[in-house]
């Protein structure tokens, strides 16, 4: 144990570059390159033999054409910037900017190169938004392409092979790719939810086994104390009275723990989806449910846990704050299991040689905190998105009507904290005698 302040934490690590790039960057890059290339090649560069009917050198001479092209750039760039937050509006701006650019050049058809940015944006919309929005966006894009065909047919400007059918094919391909990504993500999320539900079920079974051991131990104490009281009730009434008081408080504490646990489990079952309730545990979870029950333990074993972990190569500092007192068996056991799981994650994934455990006794709650200075992020089991060890800890805290937080620290490292309510009856003198069993 140590009372010295922890060493300073390292500065926070910068986020990877790809995570800082907005999703509309590719759309903006493709569109700007496609729209800027003819301006540079056919307008800004010196005259050459080649010329383009779609991009005439004098096409941008009128001021209105330049204004329209500038407006098209603004619309597409604004749509690219909004693509992550408001995908439908952003996609509409990209489509509108592409149409305005054709008006600026006085084109009567959509060129495939200009429409690549629209395909990129549509792929993103189909991958990240509901299917209804993606289908609406695809239908609107195909309607725009059909509008160009109808306009040329009405004005009699149709000649040669139309580009719109080929562009429509790229639009459909973009939707198919995005829809495939959306389905893969949905399937992955569903599998993750199932595994998380199975982890919660396995943790509840483990809690039930531990509660069974606690209740059996309490009943054993009650039987012993009641038998002792019966033997000395006539010769030593004071000792008999003390034994019966112990029986009373042990019984009340055990019943209170059972009521809290069963009430929380019943409420959780009512809120749970039927399909999730009916799922069977995986082979890994079944192996856990068949494991022999462990004896009831609590924070009294925290010193042994710290010594074992230190011997494994990770030094554990345990800080006690507040006045230590006996706790209800379910709260005491849950606190130790949370520390045990958090310290195990530190040993496996944090890549550090030191962590700090703080146990704070408050008037009406117990605060447990485990802090390390390791990586604090990544794809390990400490990550809040994929870690099922955290699912079990969160389930324990929720069943006791507490609060649980876990995540990377701003200055680096990882923090797991739990606040467990403690009934006001815990810690009284009779309960202390019962806890000294």
CSV table of C-alpha atoms in Angstrom, one decimal:
chain,number,residue,atom,x,y,z
A,1,UNK,CA,0.0,0.0,0.0
A,2,UNK,CA,1.1,3.5,-0.6
A,3,UNK,CA,0.0,7.0,0.3
A,4,UNK,CA,2.2,8.9,-2.0
A,5,UNK,CA,0.6,10.8,-4.9
A,6,UNK,CA,0.7,9.0,-8.3
A,7,UNK,CA,3.4,10.0,-10.8
A,8,UNK,CA,2.4,12.4,-13.5
A,9,UNK,CA,0.6,11.0,-16.6
A,10,UNK,CA,2.0,11.2,-20.1
A,11,UNK,CA,0.5,13.7,-22.5
A,12,UNK,CA,-2.5,12.5,-24.5
A,13,UNK,CA,-1.7,10.7,-27.8
A,14,UNK,CA,-3.0,12.4,-31.0
A,15,UNK,CA,-5.8,10.7,-32.9
A,16,UNK,CA,-4.9,8.8,-36.1
A,17,UNK,CA,-5.0,10.9,-39.2
A,18,UNK,CA,-7.8,8.9,-40.8
A,19,UNK,CA,-10.1,9.5,-37.8
A,20,UNK,CA,-9.6,13.2,-38.1
A,21,UNK,CA,-10.6,13.3,-41.8
A,22,UNK,CA,-14.3,14.0,-42.4
A,23,UNK,CA,-16.2,11.5,-44.5
A,24,UNK,CA,-17.0,14.0,-47.2
A,25,UNK,CA,-13.3,14.6,-48.1
A,26,UNK,CA,-13.2,12.0,-50.8
A,27,UNK,CA,-16.4,13.5,-52.4
A,28,UNK,CA,-14.9,16.9,-52.4
A,29,UNK,CA,-11.6,15.8,-53.8
A,30,UNK,CA,-13.1,13.8,-56.6
A,31,UNK,CA,-15.5,16.6,-57.6
A,32,UNK,CA,-13.0,19.4,-57.4
A,33,UNK,CA,-10.5,17.4,-59.5
A,34,UNK,CA,-13.2,16.5,-62.1
A,35,UNK,CA,-14.5,20.0,-62.3
A,36,UNK,CA,-11.2,21.8,-62.2
A,37,UNK,CA,-9.4,19.6,-64.8
A,38,UNK,CA,-11.3,21.0,-67.8
A,39,UNK,CA,-10.9,24.6,-66.5
A,40,UNK,CA,-7.1,24.1,-66.3
A,41,UNK,CA,-6.7,22.1,-69.5
A,42,UNK,CA,-9.1,24.0,-71.9
A,43,UNK,CA,-9.2,27.5,-70.4
A,44,UNK,CA,-6.1,28.4,-68.5
A,45,UNK,CA,-3.5,26.4,-70.5
A,46,UNK,CA,-2.2,27.9,-73.8
A,47,UNK,CA,-4.2,26.9,-76.9
A,48,UNK,CA,-3.3,23.5,-78.4
A,49,UNK,CA,-4.5,21.2,-81.2
A,50,UNK,CA,-7.0,19.5,-78.9
A,51,UNK,CA,-10.3,21.1,-78.2
A,52,UNK,CA,-13.4,19.9,-76.4
A,53,UNK,CA,-17.1,20.3,-77.4
A,54,UNK,CA,-18.2,19.9,-73.8
A,55,UNK,CA,-15.7,22.4,-72.5
A,56,UNK,CA,-15.2,25.2,-75.1
A,57,UNK,CA,-12.5,27.8,-74.4
A,58,UNK,CA,-15.0,30.6,-74.4
A,59,UNK,CA,-17.5,28.7,-72.3
A,60,UNK,CA,-16.6,30.6,-69.1
A,61,UNK,CA,-16.3,34.0,-70.8
A,62,UNK,CA,-19.7,35.2,-69.6
A,63,UNK,CA,-19.8,36.5,-66.0
A,64,UNK,CA,-22.9,34.5,-65.4
A,65,UNK,CA,-21.1,31.2,-66.3
A,66,UNK,CA,-18.3,32.0,-63.9
A,67,UNK,CA,-20.8,32.8,-61.1
A,68,UNK,CA,-22.6,29.6,-61.7
A,69,UNK,CA,-19.4,27.5,-61.6
A,70,UNK,CA,-18.4,29.2,-58.4
A,71,UNK,CA,-21.8,28.5,-57.0
A,72,UNK,CA,-21.5,24.9,-58.0
A,73,UNK,CA,-18.1,24.6,-56.1
A,74,UNK,CA,-19.7,26.2,-53.0
A,75,UNK,CA,-22.7,23.8,-53.1
A,76,UNK,CA,-20.5,20.7,-53.5
A,77,UNK,CA,-18.0,21.8,-50.8
A,78,UNK,CA,-20.8,22.6,-48.4
A,79,UNK,CA,-22.5,19.2,-49.1
A,80,UNK,CA,-19.2,17.4,-48.5
A,81,UNK,CA,-18.7,19.2,-45.2
A,82,UNK,CA,-22.3,18.2,-44.1
A,83,UNK,CA,-22.1,14.6,-45.3
A,84,UNK,CA,-21.5,13.1,-41.9
A,85,UNK,CA,-24.1,15.2,-39.9
A,86,UNK,CA,-26.9,15.7,-42.4
A,87,UNK,CA,-26.4,13.1,-45.2
A,88,UNK,CA,-29.7,13.7,-47.1
A,89,UNK,CA,-29.2,17.5,-47.3
A,90,UNK,CA,-25.5,17.1,-48.1
A,91,UNK,CA,-26.2,14.6,-50.9
A,92,UNK,CA,-28.8,17.0,-52.4
A,93,UNK,CA,-26.3,19.8,-52.4
A,94,UNK,CA,-23.7,17.6,-54.3
A,95,UNK,CA,-26.4,16.6,-56.9
A,96,UNK,CA,-27.5,20.2,-57.3
A,97,UNK,CA,-23.9,21.5,-57.6
A,98,UNK,CA,-23.2,18.9,-60.3
A,99,UNK,CA,-26.2,20.0,-62.2
A,100,UNK,CA,-25.3,23.7,-61.8
A,101,UNK,CA,-21.8,23.0,-63.2
A,102,UNK,CA,-23.3,21.6,-66.4
A,103,UNK,CA,-25.5,24.7,-66.7
A,104,UNK,CA,-22.4,26.9,-66.3
A,105,UNK,CA,-20.7,25.1,-69.2
A,106,UNK,CA,-24.0,25.1,-71.2
A,107,UNK,CA,-23.9,21.2,-71.4
A,108,UNK,CA,-27.0,19.2,-72.2
A,109,UNK,CA,-25.7,16.0,-70.7
A,110,UNK,CA,-23.9,14.7,-67.7
A,111,UNK,CA,-20.4,13.6,-68.2
A,112,UNK,CA,-19.3,10.4,-66.3
A,113,UNK,CA,-16.2,12.0,-64.8
A,114,UNK,CA,-18.2,14.7,-63.2
A,115,UNK,CA,-20.6,12.2,-61.7
A,116,UNK,CA,-18.0,10.2,-59.9
A,117,UNK,CA,-18.3,12.4,-56.8
A,118,UNK,CA,-22.0,11.8,-56.7
A,119,UNK,CA,-21.4,8.1,-56.8
A,120,UNK,CA,-18.9,8.4,-53.8
A,121,UNK,CA,-21.5,10.4,-51.8
A,122,UNK,CA,-24.3,7.9,-52.7
A,123,UNK,CA,-22.1,5.0,-51.5
A,124,UNK,CA,-21.6,6.7,-48.2
A,125,UNK,CA,-25.3,7.5,-47.8
A,126,UNK,CA,-26.2,3.9,-48.6
A,127,UNK,CA,-23.6,2.6,-46.1
A,128,UNK,CA,-24.5,4.8,-43.2
A,129,UNK,CA,-28.2,5.7,-43.5
A,130,UNK,CA,-31.4,3.7,-43.4
A,131,UNK,CA,-32.4,1.9,-46.6
A,132,UNK,CA,-35.4,4.2,-47.2
A,133,UNK,CA,-33.1,7.2,-47.4
A,134,UNK,CA,-30.6,5.5,-49.6
A,135,UNK,CA,-33.3,4.2,-52.1
A,136,UNK,CA,-34.8,7.7,-52.2
A,137,UNK,CA,-31.4,9.2,-53.0
A,138,UNK,CA,-30.8,6.7,-55.7
A,139,UNK,CA,-34.2,7.2,-57.2
A,140,UNK,CA,-33.7,11.0,-57.2
A,141,UNK,CA,-30.3,10.6,-58.9
A,142,UNK,CA,-31.7,8.3,-61.6
A,143,UNK,CA,-34.5,10.9,-62.1
A,144,UNK,CA,-32.0,13.6,-62.7
A,145,UNK,CA,-30.2,11.5,-65.3
A,146,UNK,CA,-33.6,10.7,-67.0
A,147,UNK,CA,-34.3,14.4,-67.0
A,148,UNK,CA,-31.3,15.1,-69.1
A,149,UNK,CA,-32.4,12.5,-71.6
A,150,UNK,CA,-35.9,13.9,-71.8
A,151,UNK,CA,-34.6,17.4,-72.2
A,152,UNK,CA,-32.4,16.5,-75.1
A,153,UNK,CA,-35.2,14.5,-76.7
A,154,UNK,CA,-37.6,17.5,-76.4
A,155,UNK,CA,-35.1,20.0,-77.8
A,156,UNK,CA,-33.9,17.6,-80.5
A,157,UNK,CA,-30.3,17.7,-79.4
A,158,UNK,CA,-30.0,13.9,-79.0
A,159,UNK,CA,-27.1,12.6,-81.2
A,160,UNK,CA,-24.7,9.7,-80.8
A,161,UNK,CA,-24.5,7.5,-77.8
A,162,UNK,CA,-26.1,8.9,-74.7
A,163,UNK,CA,-23.9,8.8,-71.5
A,164,UNK,CA,-26.8,8.8,-69.0
A,165,UNK,CA,-27.4,5.0,-69.2
A,166,UNK,CA,-23.7,4.3,-68.4
A,167,UNK,CA,-23.8,6.9,-65.6
A,168,UNK,CA,-27.0,5.3,-64.2
A,169,UNK,CA,-25.1,2.0,-64.1
A,170,UNK,CA,-22.4,3.5,-62.0
A,171,UNK,CA,-25.1,5.0,-59.7
A,172,UNK,CA,-26.7,1.5,-59.2
A,173,UNK,CA,-23.3,0.0,-58.5
A,174,UNK,CA,-22.5,2.7,-55.9
A,175,UNK,CA,-25.8,1.9,-54.2
A,176,UNK,CA,-25.1,-1.8,-54.2
A,177,UNK,CA,-21.7,-1.3,-52.7
A,178,UNK,CA,-23.0,1.0,-50.0
A,179,UNK,CA,-25.9,-1.3,-49.3
A,180,UNK,CA,-23.6,-4.3,-48.9
A,181,UNK,CA,-21.5,-2.3,-46.4
A,182,UNK,CA,-24.7,-1.3,-44.5
A,183,UNK,CA,-25.9,-4.9,-44.3
A,184,UNK,CA,-22.4,-6.1,-43.1
A,185,UNK,CA,-22.4,-3.5,-40.4
A,186,UNK,CA,-25.9,-4.3,-39.3
A,187,UNK,CA,-25.0,-8.0,-39.2
A,188,UNK,CA,-21.9,-7.3,-37.1
A,189,UNK,CA,-23.9,-5.1,-34.7
A,190,UNK,CA,-26.5,-7.9,-34.3
A,191,UNK,CA,-23.8,-10.4,-33.6
A,192,UNK,CA,-22.2,-8.0,-31.1
A,193,UNK,CA,-25.5,-7.5,-29.4
A,194,UNK,CA,-26.1,-11.2,-29.1
A,195,UNK,CA,-22.7,-11.9,-27.7
A,196,UNK,CA,-23.1,-9.0,-25.2
A,197,UNK,CA,-26.5,-10.4,-24.1
A,198,UNK,CA,-24.9,-13.8,-23.6
A,199,UNK,CA,-22.1,-12.2,-21.6
A,200,UNK,CA,-24.8,-10.5,-19.4
A,201,UNK,CA,-26.5,-13.8,-19.0
A,202,UNK,CA,-23.3,-15.6,-18.0
A,203,UNK,CA,-22.5,-12.8,-15.5
A,204,UNK,CA,-26.0,-13.1,-14.0
A,205,UNK,CA,-25.5,-16.8,-13.5
A,206,UNK,CA,-22.2,-16.2,-11.9
A,207,UNK,CA,-23.8,-13.6,-9.6
A,208,UNK,CA,-26.5,-16.1,-8.8
A,209,UNK,CA,-24.0,-18.8,-7.8
A,210,UNK,CA,-22.2,-16.3,-5.6
A,211,UNK,CA,-25.4,-15.2,-4.0
A,212,UNK,CA,-26.3,-18.9,-3.4
A,213,UNK,CA,-23.0,-19.3,-1.6
A,214,UNK,CA,-23.5,-16.2,0.5
A,215,UNK,CA,-27.0,-17.2,1.5
A,216,UNK,CA,-25.8,-20.7,2.4
A,217,UNK,CA,-23.1,-19.2,4.5
A,218,UNK,CA,-25.5,-16.9,6.3
A,219,UNK,CA,-28.0,-19.7,7.0
A,220,UNK,CA,-25.1,-21.7,8.4
A,221,UNK,CA,-24.3,-18.8,10.8
A,222,UNK,CA,-27.9,-18.5,11.7
A,223,UNK,CA,-28.2,-22.2,12.5
A,224,UNK,CA,-25.0,-22.1,14.6
A,225,UNK,CA,-26.0,-19.0,16.5
A,226,UNK,CA,-29.6,-20.3,17.1
A,227,UNK,CA,-28.2,-23.6,18.4
A,228,UNK,CA,-25.8,-21.9,20.7
A,229,UNK,CA,-28.6,-19.7,22.0
A,230,UNK,CA,-30.8,-22.7,22.7
A,231,UNK,CA,-28.1,-24.4,24.7
A,232,UNK,CA,-27.3,-21.4,26.9
A,233,UNK,CA,-30.7,-19.7,27.1
A,234,UNK,CA,-31.2,-20.8,30.7
A,235,UNK,CA,-27.7,-20.6,32.1
A,236,UNK,CA,-26.3,-17.6,30.2
A,237,UNK,CA,-29.2,-15.4,29.1
A,238,UNK,CA,-26.9,-12.5,28.0
A,239,UNK,CA,-25.0,-14.7,25.6
A,240,UNK,CA,-28.2,-16.2,24.3
A,241,UNK,CA,-29.6,-12.7,23.7
A,242,UNK,CA,-26.4,-11.7,21.9
A,243,UNK,CA,-26.6,-14.8,19.7
A,244,UNK,CA,-30.2,-14.1,18.8
A,245,UNK,CA,-29.4,-10.4,17.9
A,246,UNK,CA,-26.7,-11.7,15.6
A,247,UNK,CA,-29.2,-14.1,14.0
A,248,UNK,CA,-31.7,-11.3,13.5
A,249,UNK,CA,-29.2,-9.0,11.8
A,250,UNK,CA,-27.6,-11.7,9.6
A,251,UNK,CA,-31.1,-12.7,8.5
A,252,UNK,CA,-32.2,-9.1,7.8
A,253,UNK,CA,-29.0,-8.4,5.8
A,254,UNK,CA,-29.3,-11.6,3.8
A,255,UNK,CA,-33.0,-10.9,3.0
A,256,UNK,CA,-32.2,-7.3,2.0
A,257,UNK,CA,-29.5,-8.5,-0.4
A,258,UNK,CA,-31.8,-11.0,-1.9
A,259,UNK,CA,-34.6,-8.5,-2.3
A,260,UNK,CA,-32.3,-6.0,-4.0
A,261,UNK,CA,-30.9,-8.6,-6.4
A,262,UNK,CA,-34.2,-10.3,-7.3
A,263,UNK,CA,-35.9,-6.9,-7.8
A,264,UNK,CA,-33.2,-5.7,-10.1
A,265,UNK,CA,-33.2,-9.0,-12.0
A,266,UNK,CA,-37.0,-8.9,-12.4
A,267,UNK,CA,-36.9,-5.3,-13.7
A,268,UNK,CA,-34.2,-6.2,-16.1
A,269,UNK,CA,-36.1,-9.2,-17.4
A,270,UNK,CA,-39.2,-7.1,-18.0
A,271,UNK,CA,-37.1,-4.6,-20.1
A,272,UNK,CA,-35.3,-7.3,-22.0
A,273,UNK,CA,-36.5,-8.3,-25.5
A,274,UNK,CA,-38.1,-11.8,-25.7
A,275,UNK,CA,-35.7,-12.8,-28.4
A,276,UNK,CA,-32.7,-11.9,-26.3
A,277,UNK,CA,-34.1,-13.7,-23.3
A,278,UNK,CA,-34.6,-16.9,-25.2
A,279,UNK,CA,-31.0,-17.1,-26.5
A,280,UNK,CA,-28.9,-19.9,-25.3
A,281,UNK,CA,-25.4,-19.3,-24.0
A,282,UNK,CA,-22.5,-20.2,-26.3
A,283,UNK,CA,-20.2,-23.0,-25.5
A,284,UNK,CA,-17.8,-20.7,-23.8
A,285,UNK,CA,-20.6,-19.4,-21.5
A,286,UNK,CA,-21.8,-22.9,-20.8
A,287,UNK,CA,-18.4,-23.7,-19.6
A,288,UNK,CA,-18.6,-20.8,-17.2
A,289,UNK,CA,-22.0,-21.8,-15.9
A,290,UNK,CA,-20.7,-25.4,-15.2
A,291,UNK,CA,-17.7,-24.2,-13.2
A,292,UNK,CA,-17.8,-25.1,-9.5
A,293,UNK,CA,-19.0,-22.2,-7.2
A,294,UNK,CA,-16.3,-20.1,-5.6
A,295,UNK,CA,-16.5,-19.3,-1.9
A,296,UNK,CA,-18.0,-15.9,-1.0
A,297,UNK,CA,-15.3,-13.3,-0.7
A,298,UNK,CA,-15.1,-9.5,-0.5
A,299,UNK,CA,-12.8,-6.6,-0.1
A,300,UNK,CA,-11.0,-8.4,2.7
A,301,UNK,CA,-9.3,-10.3,-0.1
A,302,UNK,CA,-8.1,-7.2,-1.9
A,303,UNK,CA,-4.7,-7.3,-0.3
A,304,UNK,CA,-4.2,-10.9,-1.5
A,305,UNK,CA,-5.4,-9.9,-5.0
A,306,UNK,CA,-2.9,-7.0,-5.0
A,307,UNK,CA,-0.1,-9.2,-3.9
A,308,UNK,CA,-0.9,-11.9,-6.5
A,309,UNK,CA,-1.0,-9.3,-9.3
A,310,UNK,CA,2.2,-7.6,-8.1
A,311,UNK,CA,3.9,-11.0,-8.3
A,312,UNK,CA,2.6,-11.3,-11.9
A,313,UNK,CA,4.5,-8.2,-12.8
A,314,UNK,CA,2.0,-5.3,-12.4
A,315,UNK,CA,2.4,-3.4,-9.1
A,316,UNK,CA,-1.0,-2.6,-7.5
A,317,UNK,CA,-1.3,0.3,-5.1
A,318,UNK,CA,-4.4,0.1,-2.9
A,319,UNK,CA,-5.7,3.4,-1.4
A,320,UNK,CA,-8.3,3.2,1.3
A,321,UNK,CA,-10.3,6.3,2.0
A,322,UNK,CA,-13.0,6.9,4.6
A,323,UNK,CA,-13.9,4.8,7.6
A,324,UNK,CA,-13.8,1.1,6.7
A,325,UNK,CA,-16.9,-0.8,7.9
A,326,UNK,CA,-18.7,-4.1,7.2
A,327,UNK,CA,-20.7,-4.1,4.0
A,328,UNK,CA,-23.6,-6.1,2.7
A,329,UNK,CA,-22.4,-9.3,1.2
A,330,UNK,CA,-23.6,-8.5,-2.3
A,331,UNK,CA,-22.0,-5.1,-2.3
A,332,UNK,CA,-18.8,-6.4,-0.8
A,333,UNK,CA,-18.5,-9.2,-3.4
A,334,UNK,CA,-19.4,-7.0,-6.3
A,335,UNK,CA,-16.7,-4.4,-5.3
A,336,UNK,CA,-14.1,-7.1,-5.3
A,337,UNK,CA,-15.2,-8.7,-8.6
A,338,UNK,CA,-15.1,-5.2,-10.3
A,339,UNK,CA,-11.5,-4.6,-9.0
A,340,UNK,CA,-10.5,-8.1,-10.0
A,341,UNK,CA,-11.8,-7.8,-13.6
A,342,UNK,CA,-10.3,-4.3,-14.0
A,343,UNK,CA,-6.9,-5.3,-12.7
A,344,UNK,CA,-7.0,-8.4,-14.9
A,345,UNK,CA,-7.6,-6.1,-17.9
A,346,UNK,CA,-4.6,-4.0,-16.9
A,347,UNK,CA,-2.4,-7.0,-16.7
A,348,UNK,CA,-3.5,-8.3,-20.1
A,349,UNK,CA,-3.9,-5.2,-22.2
A,350,UNK,CA,-2.5,-2.0,-20.7
A,351,UNK,CA,1.2,-2.8,-21.2
A,352,UNK,CA,2.2,-1.1,-17.9
A,353,UNK,CA,3.9,-2.2,-14.7
A,354,UNK,CA,1.7,-0.2,-12.3
A,355,UNK,CA,-1.9,0.6,-11.6
A,356,UNK,CA,-3.8,2.2,-8.7
A,357,UNK,CA,-6.9,0.9,-6.9
A,358,UNK,CA,-8.9,3.3,-4.7
A,359,UNK,CA,-11.7,2.2,-2.4
A,360,UNK,CA,-13.6,5.0,-0.7
A,361,UNK,CA,-16.2,4.5,2.0
A,362,UNK,CA,-18.8,7.2,1.9
A,363,UNK,CA,-21.8,7.6,4.1
A,364,UNK,CA,-24.3,6.0,1.7
A,365,UNK,CA,-22.2,4.5,-1.0
A,366,UNK,CA,-18.9,2.7,-1.8
A,367,UNK,CA,-16.7,4.1,-4.6
A,368,UNK,CA,-14.3,1.7,-6.3
A,369,UNK,CA,-11.8,3.0,-8.9
A,370,UNK,CA,-9.0,1.4,-10.9
A,371,UNK,CA,-6.7,3.6,-12.9
A,372,UNK,CA,-3.7,2.8,-15.1
A,373,UNK,CA,-1.4,4.8,-17.4
A,374,UNK,CA,-1.4,2.4,-20.3
A,375,UNK,CA,-2.7,2.7,-23.8
A,376,UNK,CA,-6.3,3.5,-22.8
A,377,UNK,CA,-7.8,2.6,-26.2
A,378,UNK,CA,-7.7,0.1,-29.0
A,379,UNK,CA,-9.4,-3.1,-29.8
A,380,UNK,CA,-8.7,-4.9,-26.5
A,381,UNK,CA,-11.2,-6.0,-24.0
A,382,UNK,CA,-10.9,-2.8,-22.1
A,383,UNK,CA,-12.5,-0.9,-25.0
A,384,UNK,CA,-16.0,0.2,-24.2
A,385,UNK,CA,-17.2,-0.9,-27.6
A,386,UNK,CA,-16.0,-4.4,-27.7
A,387,UNK,CA,-15.1,-5.4,-24.1
A,388,UNK,CA,-17.4,-8.0,-22.6
A,389,UNK,CA,-15.5,-7.8,-19.3
A,390,UNK,CA,-16.9,-4.3,-19.0
A,391,UNK,CA,-20.4,-5.7,-19.8
A,392,UNK,CA,-20.1,-8.0,-16.8
A,393,UNK,CA,-19.0,-5.2,-14.5
A,394,UNK,CA,-21.7,-2.9,-15.7
A,395,UNK,CA,-24.3,-5.6,-15.1
A,396,UNK,CA,-23.1,-6.1,-11.5
A,397,UNK,CA,-23.3,-2.4,-10.8
A,398,UNK,CA,-26.7,-2.1,-12.5
A,399,UNK,CA,-28.2,-5.0,-10.4
A,400,UNK,CA,-27.2,-3.1,-7.3
A,401,UNK,CA,-28.7,0.2,-8.6
A,402,UNK,CA,-25.3,1.8,-8.8
A,403,UNK,CA,-23.4,3.8,-11.4
A,404,UNK,CA,-20.5,2.5,-13.6
A,405,UNK,CA,-18.1,4.4,-15.9
A,406,UNK,CA,-15.2,3.1,-17.9
A,407,UNK,CA,-13.1,4.7,-20.6
A,408,UNK,CA,-9.8,6.3,-21.6
A,409,UNK,CA,-8.5,9.2,-19.4
A,410,UNK,CA,-8.0,12.6,-21.0
A,411,UNK,CA,-4.3,12.5,-20.0
A,412,UNK,CA,-3.7,8.9,-21.1
A,413,UNK,CA,-4.5,5.6,-19.6
A,414,UNK,CA,-7.8,3.9,-18.7
A,415,UNK,CA,-10.2,4.4,-15.7
A,416,UNK,CA,-12.8,2.0,-14.4
A,417,UNK,CA,-15.1,3.4,-11.6
A,418,UNK,CA,-18.1,2.1,-9.8
A,419,UNK,CA,-20.4,3.7,-7.2
A,420,UNK,CA,-22.4,1.2,-5.2
A,421,UNK,CA,-25.2,2.3,-2.9
A,422,UNK,CA,-24.8,1.0,0.7
A,423,UNK,CA,-28.0,0.6,2.8
A,424,UNK,CA,-27.9,2.8,5.8
A,425,UNK,CA,-28.4,-0.2,8.1
A,426,UNK,CA,-25.0,-1.6,7.1
A,427,UNK,CA,-22.2,-0.8,9.5
A,428,UNK,CA,-24.1,-0.8,12.8
A,429,UNK,CA,-22.7,-2.6,15.8
A,430,UNK,CA,-24.7,-5.7,15.6
A,431,UNK,CA,-24.0,-6.0,11.9
A,432,UNK,CA,-20.3,-5.6,12.7
A,433,UNK,CA,-20.5,-8.6,15.1
A,434,UNK,CA,-22.2,-10.6,12.4
A,435,UNK,CA,-19.6,-9.6,9.9
A,436,UNK,CA,-16.8,-10.8,12.2
A,437,UNK,CA,-17.9,-14.4,11.5
